[in-house]
XYZ file of C-alpha atoms in Angstrom:
329
model
C -18.112 -15.158 4.544
C -14.517 -16.185 4.021
C -10.868 -15.333 4.490
C -9.120 -13.539 1.638
C -5.554 -13.940 2.947
C -4.662 -15.485 6.328
C -3.364 -13.027 8.911
C 0.462 -13.346 9.097
C 1.787 -15.814 11.649
C 4.830 -13.647 12.320
C 5.118 -9.950 13.169
C 7.012 -7.437 11.046
C 10.296 -6.202 12.447
C 9.839 -3.548 15.131
C 6.435 -4.798 16.326
C 5.827 -6.458 19.691
C 2.652 -7.678 21.385
C 1.190 -5.738 24.280
C 1.500 -7.699 27.501
C -1.279 -8.524 29.954
C -4.136 -8.319 27.456
C -7.417 -10.201 28.000
C -8.341 -12.812 25.404
C -10.997 -11.653 22.964
C -14.288 -13.394 23.773
C -17.121 -12.748 21.288
C -19.718 -13.885 23.827
C -18.601 -11.356 26.422
C -17.199 -8.573 24.252
C -19.720 -8.303 21.417
C -23.323 -7.110 21.525
C -24.305 -7.057 17.868
C -27.548 -5.247 17.067
C -29.218 -4.312 13.791
C -29.065 -0.755 12.423
C -32.395 1.041 12.217
C -31.684 2.295 8.689
C -29.519 1.449 5.676
C -29.033 3.962 2.860
C -28.117 3.021 -0.699
C -25.610 4.604 -3.071
C -28.509 5.660 -5.257
C -29.799 7.720 -2.322
C -26.580 9.761 -2.504
C -26.970 10.387 -6.227
C -24.824 7.655 -7.795
C -26.207 6.321 -11.088
C -27.007 2.676 -11.719
C -24.127 2.130 -14.154
C -21.514 3.188 -11.579
C -23.174 1.310 -8.729
C -23.176 -1.905 -10.791
C -19.357 -2.017 -10.786
C -18.996 -1.646 -7.007
C -18.808 -4.164 -4.210
C -22.329 -3.428 -2.943
C -25.137 -0.934 -3.648
C -25.241 -0.115 0.083
C -23.864 3.294 1.096
C -23.981 3.276 4.898
C -26.011 2.309 7.935
C -27.280 4.237 10.905
C -25.292 3.632 14.129
C -25.757 0.181 15.658
C -24.325 -1.453 18.741
C -21.300 -3.669 18.170
C -19.519 -4.000 21.542
C -20.817 -4.853 24.989
C -19.972 -2.568 27.891
C -17.026 -4.820 28.737
C -15.886 -4.926 25.110
C -16.113 -1.137 24.805
C -14.043 -0.701 27.973
C -11.322 -3.033 26.649
C -11.327 -1.263 23.287
C -10.791 2.077 25.024
C -7.980 0.699 27.193
C -6.335 -0.881 24.124
C -6.486 2.386 22.187
C -4.957 4.223 25.136
C -2.116 1.691 25.350
C -1.413 2.156 21.629
C -1.131 5.954 21.948
C 2.650 5.753 22.154
C 2.694 4.669 18.484
C 0.809 7.735 17.199
C 2.044 9.283 13.951
C 0.514 11.593 11.309
C -1.170 10.295 8.169
C 0.113 12.929 5.772
C -1.714 16.259 5.864
C -5.109 14.660 6.416
C -4.883 13.210 9.939
C -2.525 14.537 12.591
C -2.674 11.663 15.104
C -3.384 8.075 14.139
C -2.167 4.536 14.778
C -2.008 1.988 11.981
C -0.685 -1.553 12.240
C -2.213 -1.943 15.702
C -3.271 -5.514 14.925
C 0.430 -6.428 14.877
C 0.669 -5.113 18.462
C -2.620 -6.033 20.159
C -3.961 -9.577 19.976
C -7.316 -8.406 21.348
C -7.656 -5.768 18.620
C -6.556 -8.285 15.974
C -9.150 -10.836 17.051
C -11.907 -8.214 17.136
C -11.004 -7.047 13.646
C -10.914 -10.621 12.304
C -14.028 -11.696 14.220
C -16.230 -13.976 12.072
C -19.230 -12.887 14.134
C -18.702 -9.227 13.222
C -17.973 -10.132 9.598
C -21.229 -12.105 9.342
C -23.130 -9.206 10.904
C -21.716 -6.777 8.337
C -22.431 -9.204 5.502
C -26.107 -9.001 6.410
C -25.918 -5.201 6.205
C -23.950 -5.044 2.950
C -25.862 -7.921 1.346
C -22.693 -9.551 -0.054
C -19.974 -11.966 1.043
C -17.040 -10.109 2.588
C -13.763 -10.807 4.370
C -11.530 -8.705 6.627
C -9.232 -6.647 4.420
C -6.233 -8.687 3.201
C -3.904 -5.803 4.139
C -3.639 -5.775 7.964
C -2.687 -2.072 7.949
C -6.385 -1.520 7.143
C -7.470 -3.469 10.235
C -8.010 -1.550 13.472
C -6.982 1.911 12.215
C -7.312 4.288 15.202
C -7.822 8.078 15.061
C -7.101 10.293 18.078
C -7.928 13.882 18.972
C -5.499 16.453 17.525
C -2.850 18.214 19.591
C -4.453 21.638 19.110
C -8.040 22.872 18.874
C -7.364 24.533 15.491
C -6.312 21.224 13.899
C -9.069 18.952 12.569
C -9.342 15.290 13.515
C -9.829 14.071 9.927
C -10.660 16.082 6.808
C -13.476 15.385 4.332
C -12.474 12.318 2.313
C -13.500 8.969 0.945
C -11.512 6.003 2.148
C -8.534 4.238 0.589
C -10.387 0.902 0.884
C -13.816 -0.375 -0.224
C -15.804 -1.232 2.917
C -15.363 -0.515 6.606
C -17.037 0.392 9.857
C -16.376 3.433 12.038
C -16.552 2.642 15.756
C -16.920 5.166 18.590
C -14.216 4.248 21.123
C -14.656 7.152 23.520
C -18.161 8.033 24.707
C -19.560 10.618 22.239
C -21.576 12.171 25.072
C -18.300 13.099 26.780
C -16.769 14.703 23.661
C -17.336 18.359 22.785
C -17.714 18.212 19.006
C -15.700 15.679 17.024
C -18.834 14.203 15.445
C -18.700 11.635 12.647
C -20.266 13.354 9.628
C -21.137 12.265 6.104
C -21.941 14.192 2.940
C -25.327 13.621 1.313
C -23.896 13.517 -2.191
C -21.357 11.725 -4.371
C -17.586 11.864 -4.197
C -17.677 13.459 -7.654
C -19.708 16.349 -6.216
C -17.270 16.682 -3.312
C -14.337 16.789 -5.726
C -16.038 19.507 -7.794
C -16.690 21.557 -4.647
C -13.066 21.252 -3.573
C -11.814 22.209 -7.035
C -14.008 25.312 -6.902
C -12.586 26.196 -3.482
C -15.907 25.548 -1.741
C -16.660 23.647 1.462
C -19.101 20.770 1.827
C -22.458 22.518 2.421
C -23.649 22.339 6.009
C -27.217 21.698 4.872
C -26.025 18.519 3.112
C -24.036 17.234 6.087
C -25.424 14.495 8.342
C -24.074 13.796 11.846
C -25.751 10.609 13.114
C -26.224 10.127 16.836
C -23.992 7.459 18.404
C -25.734 6.382 21.651
C -22.468 5.471 23.337
C -19.027 3.885 23.003
C -19.021 0.586 21.141
C -21.524 1.785 18.521
C -20.558 1.773 14.838
C -21.732 2.663 11.355
C -21.168 0.328 8.402
C -19.737 2.331 5.536
C -19.061 1.957 1.809
C -15.902 3.886 2.525
C -14.713 4.361 -1.041
C -18.056 5.910 -2.067
C -19.270 7.912 0.964
C -17.525 11.216 1.654
C -17.156 11.679 5.406
C -14.995 13.166 8.148
C -14.498 13.467 11.899
C -15.715 16.985 12.643
C -13.627 19.486 14.621
C -13.594 19.551 18.398
C -15.268 22.416 20.244
C -12.821 22.066 23.132
C -9.797 19.897 23.791
C -10.672 16.447 25.141
C -9.974 12.793 24.523
C -11.675 11.624 21.319
C -10.919 8.212 19.758
C -12.505 6.230 16.935
C -11.536 2.987 15.224
C -11.968 1.922 11.587
C -11.828 -1.674 10.362
C -11.656 -2.597 6.680
C -13.240 -5.299 4.516
C -13.332 -6.440 0.897
C -15.844 -8.334 -1.194
C -14.629 -11.927 -1.445
C -15.170 -11.969 -5.212
C -12.569 -10.032 -7.219
C -14.841 -9.442 -10.227
C -15.965 -6.070 -8.835
C -13.799 -2.942 -8.897
C -10.856 -2.980 -6.501
C -11.994 0.317 -4.937
C -8.644 0.912 -3.256
C -6.096 3.724 -3.442
C -3.179 1.855 -1.937
C -0.670 4.184 -3.566
C -1.964 6.943 -1.237
C -0.411 5.002 1.641
C 3.164 5.376 0.388
C 4.867 7.588 2.947
C 1.997 7.004 5.387
C 2.319 3.351 6.345
C 5.421 1.597 7.617
C 7.405 0.286 4.594
C 8.081 -2.837 6.646
C 4.409 -3.764 6.235
C 3.128 -1.833 3.206
C 5.065 -3.324 0.295
C 4.527 -6.950 1.294
C 0.850 -6.530 2.195
C 0.177 -4.609 -1.022
C 1.850 -7.264 -3.195
C -0.126 -10.044 -1.507
C -3.405 -8.127 -1.938
C -2.792 -7.530 -5.660
C -1.721 -11.161 -6.096
C -4.896 -12.384 -4.373
C -7.130 -10.367 -6.688
C -5.167 -11.422 -9.782
C -5.232 -15.055 -8.678
C -9.036 -14.933 -8.387
C -9.411 -13.282 -11.790
C -6.952 -15.668 -13.460
C -8.851 -18.642 -12.029
C -12.043 -17.223 -13.549
C -10.243 -16.852 -16.883
C -9.098 -20.486 -16.752
C -12.622 -21.672 -16.025
C -14.593 -19.408 -18.358
C -12.477 -18.412 -21.396
C -14.031 -19.902 -24.527
C -12.410 -20.841 -27.829
C -12.184 -17.858 -30.158
C -10.121 -16.550 -33.045
C -10.434 -13.003 -31.674
C -6.904 -12.366 -30.439
C -7.673 -8.867 -29.152
C -10.605 -10.119 -27.098
C -8.403 -12.743 -25.440
C -5.673 -10.167 -24.758
C -8.222 -7.794 -23.218
C -9.526 -10.485 -20.862
C -5.989 -11.570 -19.985
C -4.906 -7.999 -19.269
C -8.010 -7.534 -17.147
C -7.123 -10.609 -15.110
C -3.605 -9.405 -14.291
C -4.475 -5.710 -14.167
C -4.360 -5.427 -10.376
C -0.838 -6.859 -10.224
C 0.394 -4.689 -13.094
C -1.088 -1.552 -11.556
C 0.439 -2.319 -8.168
C 3.899 -2.638 -9.703
C 3.495 0.651 -11.597
C 2.230 2.518 -8.530
C 4.962 1.121 -6.284
C 7.571 2.372 -8.751
C 5.875 5.773 -9.109
C 6.283 6.466 -5.392
C 4.615 8.840 -2.942
C 1.737 11.065 -4.039
C -0.092 12.018 -0.814
C -3.359 11.164 0.903
C -6.410 12.457 -1.007
C -8.931 14.667 0.800
C -11.447 17.433 0.085
C -10.427 19.957 2.711
C -11.620 20.705 6.232
């Protein structure tokens, strides 16, 4: 367990802390329990060669308790206080709040909690850190404004690893279930291209016993959604992102999807720092491990691989907005 990039000591322009918040206390606000089941990427149909390049072979867990009753109540109150900052995330999500960890100290400290990180490390089986881009910390989804608008369409995430936390009590929500597809993202893409929906018989909606329960998710690899509501009611969930601390694995991010979604005040700087962190780690490995050789092309290939994340970030920043990927309702 480690820290990829320290959380900024200053807030971006336009962000202010909520007043009157309680201090986050892991003893009082957490109640970490083990999931009953953990599924692997191979269980979803991914082959060994593809799995080997990813952060972890784990796909997702069954729901497990993360917050105590007191912690769940504070999380709900925090999400309600952040409602005034709701905005759409492209065509995929109508009502969401990102950047909440620049506004709520309690949410920030939950999302950076070393206790939660260590708990998720045990599930994923690898060393992880909270995502270096704070826009991926404490992402909150809210119920739509109309019954005919979905909460969140079928998709795989723009980041590698995360958890999905029930903020409102699922027993009090008509519909709006977290659902995942029992197949690969390649299958989901083929279905969408053919104009077909994710088959109901291959959809799983795990039971969340109450607010404060979460599933650990290999977000980039598991296709999932928040199902539609059956009737209008309050429905809130929170997603917190992580990365593997070693940069040798695939980046597994689609940061360019966030252009036009996230606040430019935060996105460009966070993105550059994230790409620099990965390139720094890969360059350090090159310094330590590159052996003497007369093979110029081999050296160039390793060097390009080391700086690839930074080069790609520059190219994607210049290319501009392209939209948030999804596979339909």
